Every structure is written in structure tokens, then in C-alpha cells.
Amino acid sequence: CPTGALIDRWSAYRGRETQVDVTNTVCVACSVGCKVNVLTRNNSLVRIEGDWEGAVNEGLLCEFGRFDPMKVDCERIATPMIRKNGALKAATWDEALSTIASQLKPLSGKSADGVAALISTRQPIEAISLFKELFADQLGSGMVTTQKKANLLLIVRYMLIWLIKLSKPILKPCRLPEQSWLWMSTS
């Protein structure tokens, strides 16, 4: 509406377009890379719009890119946290990364099946690739998966537990091509 009488309820009462700062960026909801305009006022999110000049999305956004960031309206942890003496303490990024490196370094070159890695499928494909390279290729972990696959594996696990209770078959571990662990019957 050109007069501003009609507005969506997510951005209602958060400011008019003349009162906001517009930042051109790329949506992070998935790995497609849609161009978006993020409207902010006093460092608070007002609205997310598709960039009409974006070659990938031509101004259109999916529901995740358009509305998911708007749902976050809480205090977020702004610094990394390290557990010291049983309690979480704020730390710098350098301290957090060096702590992680010092705990993972002894596992390098050894079997790291004690390390499980889970990443969101909403990350860019480059981040997922680097994540897999670090945990599966460098550390040798056989337990690297995504949220969707983990949910599927959890369902399969519970189904198998249920079948075991019913039939009591002889089981052996089996590694699938995706390097996910399942139990398969030998009979």
C-alpha cells in the first residue's frame, strides 16, 4: 500500500520505511543464496524483504528466509562460553577455539568414534563441506551427520529397538555408505 495503511503483522508498530536502515545481504536460511534487504531500527530487526534486483530470487523469498529470523526475539548469548570448574564462563573467541583445538588435537590421526558431529542443513554448502572435512576426513569420525539424517536415524533406531524386543534376533553392527551406524540382523 503506497500510503502505509497496510502492513504485515510481523513488522507492525516497528517503524515506517523512512525510519529504518536498509542493509543488502544474502539470506542464510539455506545454501541457495537469495539476496535480501534487512530493515533495522535501533539495531532491532523490523522486516526482511526480497531484493528485486537479486538474480537468484528476483525479489521472492521462501517462508524460512522471510519469517524465521523475525521469530527470534530473546536475549542471545553474544560470546562463547567455556565450562570451567563445572560452570559456564564467558570467554573470547580465541580462548574458545584454542580450548576446542586442545581437546580435539589428541584425536587427530586416531579413531575418533568418540566424537560425534551434528550440523544444521540450513548452513551454506561451503560450511557443511568444511565441517565434514574437519570431522570425517581430518579427525576420522564416523559419526558426522545433519539434523534431518539424525532425526531419521533416531526413528530407525527406535524401530529397531522395538523389533529387537519382539523378535530377539542376533545383531551385528553395520556401517552404511553415509558412515552412519545402524544395526542389521544376521539372519
Short mmCIF file of C-alpha atoms in Angstrom, two decimals:
data_model
loop_
_atom_site.label_atom_id
_atom_site.label_comp_id
_atom_site.label_asym_id
_atom_site.label_seq_id
_atom_site.Cartn_x
_atom_site.Cartn_y
_atom_site.Cartn_z
CA CYS A 1 0.00 0.00 0.00
CA PRO A 2 1.61 3.30 -1.02
CA THR A 3 0.14 5.21 1.93
CA GLY A 4 1.45 2.78 4.54
CA ALA A 5 -2.02 1.86 5.80
CA LEU A 6 -1.47 -1.88 5.19
CA ILE A 7 1.50 -3.53 6.90
CA ASP A 8 2.29 -7.11 7.82
CA ARG A 9 1.79 -8.06 11.45
CA TRP A 10 5.42 -9.12 11.97
CA SER A 11 6.66 -5.58 11.45
CA ALA A 12 3.61 -3.74 12.79
CA TYR A 13 4.45 -0.77 15.00
CA ARG A 14 8.19 -1.20 14.49
CA GLY A 15 8.64 1.79 12.22
CA ARG A 16 7.99 3.02 8.72
CA GLU A 17 10.40 2.51 5.85
CA THR A 18 11.60 6.11 6.18
CA GLN A 19 12.63 5.42 9.79
CA VAL A 20 14.70 2.27 9.19
CA ASP A 21 18.17 1.38 7.97
CA VAL A 22 18.31 -0.96 4.95
CA THR A 23 21.15 -3.47 4.64
CA ASN A 24 21.58 -5.52 1.46
CA THR A 25 22.78 -9.02 2.26
CA VAL A 26 22.31 -12.72 1.47
CA CYS A 27 19.77 -14.98 3.18
CA VAL A 28 21.29 -17.69 5.38
CA ALA A 29 18.20 -19.91 5.68
CA CYS A 30 19.69 -22.36 3.15
CA SER A 31 22.50 -22.62 0.62
CA VAL A 32 20.62 -21.05 -2.34
CA GLY A 33 21.90 -17.53 -1.64
CA CYS A 34 18.83 -15.33 -2.14
CA LYS A 35 19.52 -11.59 -1.95
CA VAL A 36 17.57 -9.83 0.80
CA ASN A 37 17.10 -6.37 2.22
CA VAL A 38 17.16 -6.34 6.02
CA LEU A 39 15.34 -3.41 7.57
CA THR A 40 16.50 -2.45 11.07
CA ARG A 41 15.70 0.30 13.52
CA ASN A 42 17.91 0.95 16.56
CA ASN A 43 19.73 -2.34 15.83
CA SER A 44 16.43 -4.26 16.05
CA LEU A 45 15.06 -6.27 13.15
CA VAL A 46 11.97 -4.69 11.59
CA ARG A 47 11.43 -6.66 8.38
CA ILE A 48 13.15 -8.81 5.77
CA GLU A 49 12.31 -8.28 2.11
CA GLY A 50 13.50 -9.95 -1.05
CA ASP A 51 15.85 -7.87 -3.20
CA TRP A 52 14.11 -7.35 -6.55
CA GLU A 53 17.49 -6.99 -8.27
CA GLY A 54 18.72 -10.36 -6.99
CA ALA A 55 19.41 -12.74 -9.87
CA VAL A 56 18.72 -15.86 -7.81
CA ASN A 57 15.37 -14.99 -6.25
CA GLU A 58 14.22 -11.88 -8.17
CA GLY A 59 12.66 -10.38 -5.03
CA LEU A 60 10.86 -13.51 -3.83
CA LEU A 61 11.64 -15.24 -0.54
CA CYS A 62 10.58 -18.56 0.92
CA GLU A 63 8.82 -18.65 4.28
CA PHE A 64 12.03 -19.57 6.11
CA GLY A 65 14.07 -16.69 4.75
CA ARG A 66 11.23 -14.23 5.20
CA PHE A 67 9.86 -15.10 8.64
CA ASP A 68 12.25 -17.33 10.65
CA PRO A 69 14.65 -14.53 11.68
CA MET A 70 11.65 -12.48 12.82
CA LYS A 71 10.71 -15.15 15.38
CA VAL A 72 13.92 -14.65 17.34
CA ASP A 73 13.04 -12.09 19.98
CA CYS A 74 15.08 -13.03 23.02
CA GLU A 75 18.39 -12.39 24.74
CA ARG A 76 21.05 -14.31 22.85
CA ILE A 77 24.46 -15.39 24.06
CA ALA A 78 26.84 -12.94 22.40
CA THR A 79 30.14 -14.53 23.46
CA PRO A 80 31.45 -18.10 23.52
CA MET A 81 31.12 -19.99 26.79
CA ILE A 82 33.73 -22.37 28.28
CA ARG A 83 32.99 -24.79 31.10
CA LYS A 84 35.46 -24.20 33.97
CA ASN A 85 35.09 -25.98 37.31
CA GLY A 86 31.62 -27.18 36.32
CA ALA A 87 30.23 -23.75 35.43
CA LEU A 88 29.98 -21.93 32.11
CA LYS A 89 32.12 -18.78 31.90
CA ALA A 90 32.24 -16.16 29.16
CA ALA A 91 35.39 -16.33 27.03
CA THR A 92 36.89 -14.74 23.94
CA TRP A 93 36.70 -16.46 20.57
CA ASP A 94 40.45 -17.16 20.70
CA GLU A 95 40.10 -18.87 24.09
CA ALA A 96 37.13 -20.94 22.91
CA LEU A 97 38.82 -22.06 19.69
CA SER A 98 42.08 -22.92 21.45
CA THR A 99 40.13 -24.96 24.04
CA ILE A 100 38.34 -26.87 21.29
CA ALA A 101 41.60 -27.42 19.39
CA SER A 102 43.41 -28.65 22.51
CA GLN A 103 40.67 -31.19 23.20
CA LEU A 104 40.36 -32.41 19.59
CA LYS A 105 44.10 -32.42 18.73
CA PRO A 106 44.87 -35.67 20.61
CA LEU A 107 42.20 -37.40 18.49
CA SER A 108 43.81 -36.42 15.17
CA GLY A 109 45.06 -39.46 13.30
CA LYS A 110 43.35 -41.87 15.70
CA SER A 111 39.90 -43.37 15.59
CA ALA A 112 37.61 -40.54 16.66
CA ASP A 113 34.42 -42.53 17.01
CA GLY A 114 34.14 -40.96 20.44
CA VAL A 115 33.49 -37.62 18.70
CA ALA A 116 30.07 -37.01 17.17
CA ALA A 117 29.39 -34.01 14.95
CA LEU A 118 25.96 -32.61 14.08
CA ILE A 119 25.35 -29.69 11.69
CA SER A 120 22.20 -27.96 10.54
CA THR A 121 21.11 -28.48 6.94
CA ARG A 122 20.34 -24.76 6.82
CA GLN A 123 24.05 -23.89 6.67
CA PRO A 124 25.64 -22.88 3.37
CA ILE A 125 27.01 -25.83 1.40
CA GLU A 126 30.55 -24.50 1.86
CA ALA A 127 30.19 -24.61 5.66
CA ILE A 128 28.78 -28.15 5.54
CA SER A 129 31.68 -29.24 3.32
CA LEU A 130 34.30 -27.76 5.69
CA PHE A 131 32.50 -29.29 8.68
CA LYS A 132 32.59 -32.73 7.05
CA GLU A 133 36.24 -32.26 6.08
CA LEU A 134 37.21 -31.39 9.66
CA PHE A 135 35.35 -34.14 11.49
CA ALA A 136 35.17 -37.01 8.97
CA ASP A 137 38.35 -36.53 6.94
CA GLN A 138 40.77 -34.92 9.42
CA LEU A 139 39.60 -36.46 12.72
CA GLY A 140 38.30 -39.71 11.21
CA SER A 141 34.95 -39.58 12.99
CA GLY A 142 32.33 -41.94 11.64
CA MET A 143 29.55 -40.01 13.33
CA VAL A 144 29.09 -36.88 11.21
CA THR A 145 25.51 -36.14 10.22
CA THR A 146 22.88 -33.48 9.67
CA GLN A 147 19.75 -32.78 11.68
CA LYS A 148 17.45 -34.37 9.10
CA LYS A 149 19.52 -37.52 8.86
CA ALA A 150 19.91 -37.67 12.65
CA ASN A 151 16.14 -37.49 13.09
CA LEU A 152 15.70 -40.30 10.56
CA LEU A 153 18.37 -42.39 12.28
CA LEU A 154 16.68 -41.81 15.64
CA ILE A 155 13.38 -43.09 14.23
CA VAL A 156 15.11 -46.13 12.70
CA ARG A 157 16.91 -46.78 16.00
CA TYR A 158 13.66 -46.80 17.97
CA MET A 159 12.03 -49.03 15.36
CA LEU A 160 14.94 -51.46 15.60
CA ILE A 161 14.79 -51.46 19.40
CA TRP A 162 11.10 -52.26 19.15
CA LEU A 163 11.81 -55.10 16.69
CA ILE A 164 14.57 -56.45 18.92
CA LYS A 165 12.19 -56.61 21.86
CA LEU A 166 9.67 -58.51 19.72
CA SER A 167 11.90 -60.98 17.90
CA LYS A 168 15.29 -61.06 19.71
CA PRO A 169 17.41 -61.58 16.54
CA ILE A 170 21.20 -61.91 16.54
CA LEU A 171 22.56 -58.49 15.60
CA LYS A 172 25.85 -57.20 14.27
CA PRO A 173 26.99 -53.61 13.65
CA CYS A 174 26.96 -52.46 10.04
CA ARG A 175 28.45 -49.29 8.55
CA LEU A 176 26.42 -47.70 5.75
CA PRO A 177 27.93 -45.68 2.86
CA GLU A 178 26.97 -42.43 4.64
CA GLN A 179 29.07 -43.70 7.58
CA SER A 180 26.06 -43.80 9.87
CA TRP A 181 25.83 -46.66 12.33
CA LEU A 182 22.85 -48.98 12.26
CA TRP A 183 22.25 -52.48 13.49
CA MET A 184 21.33 -55.15 10.97
CA SER A 185 20.14 -58.68 11.54
CA THR A 186 22.50 -61.51 10.55
CA SER A 187 19.61 -63.83 9.74
#
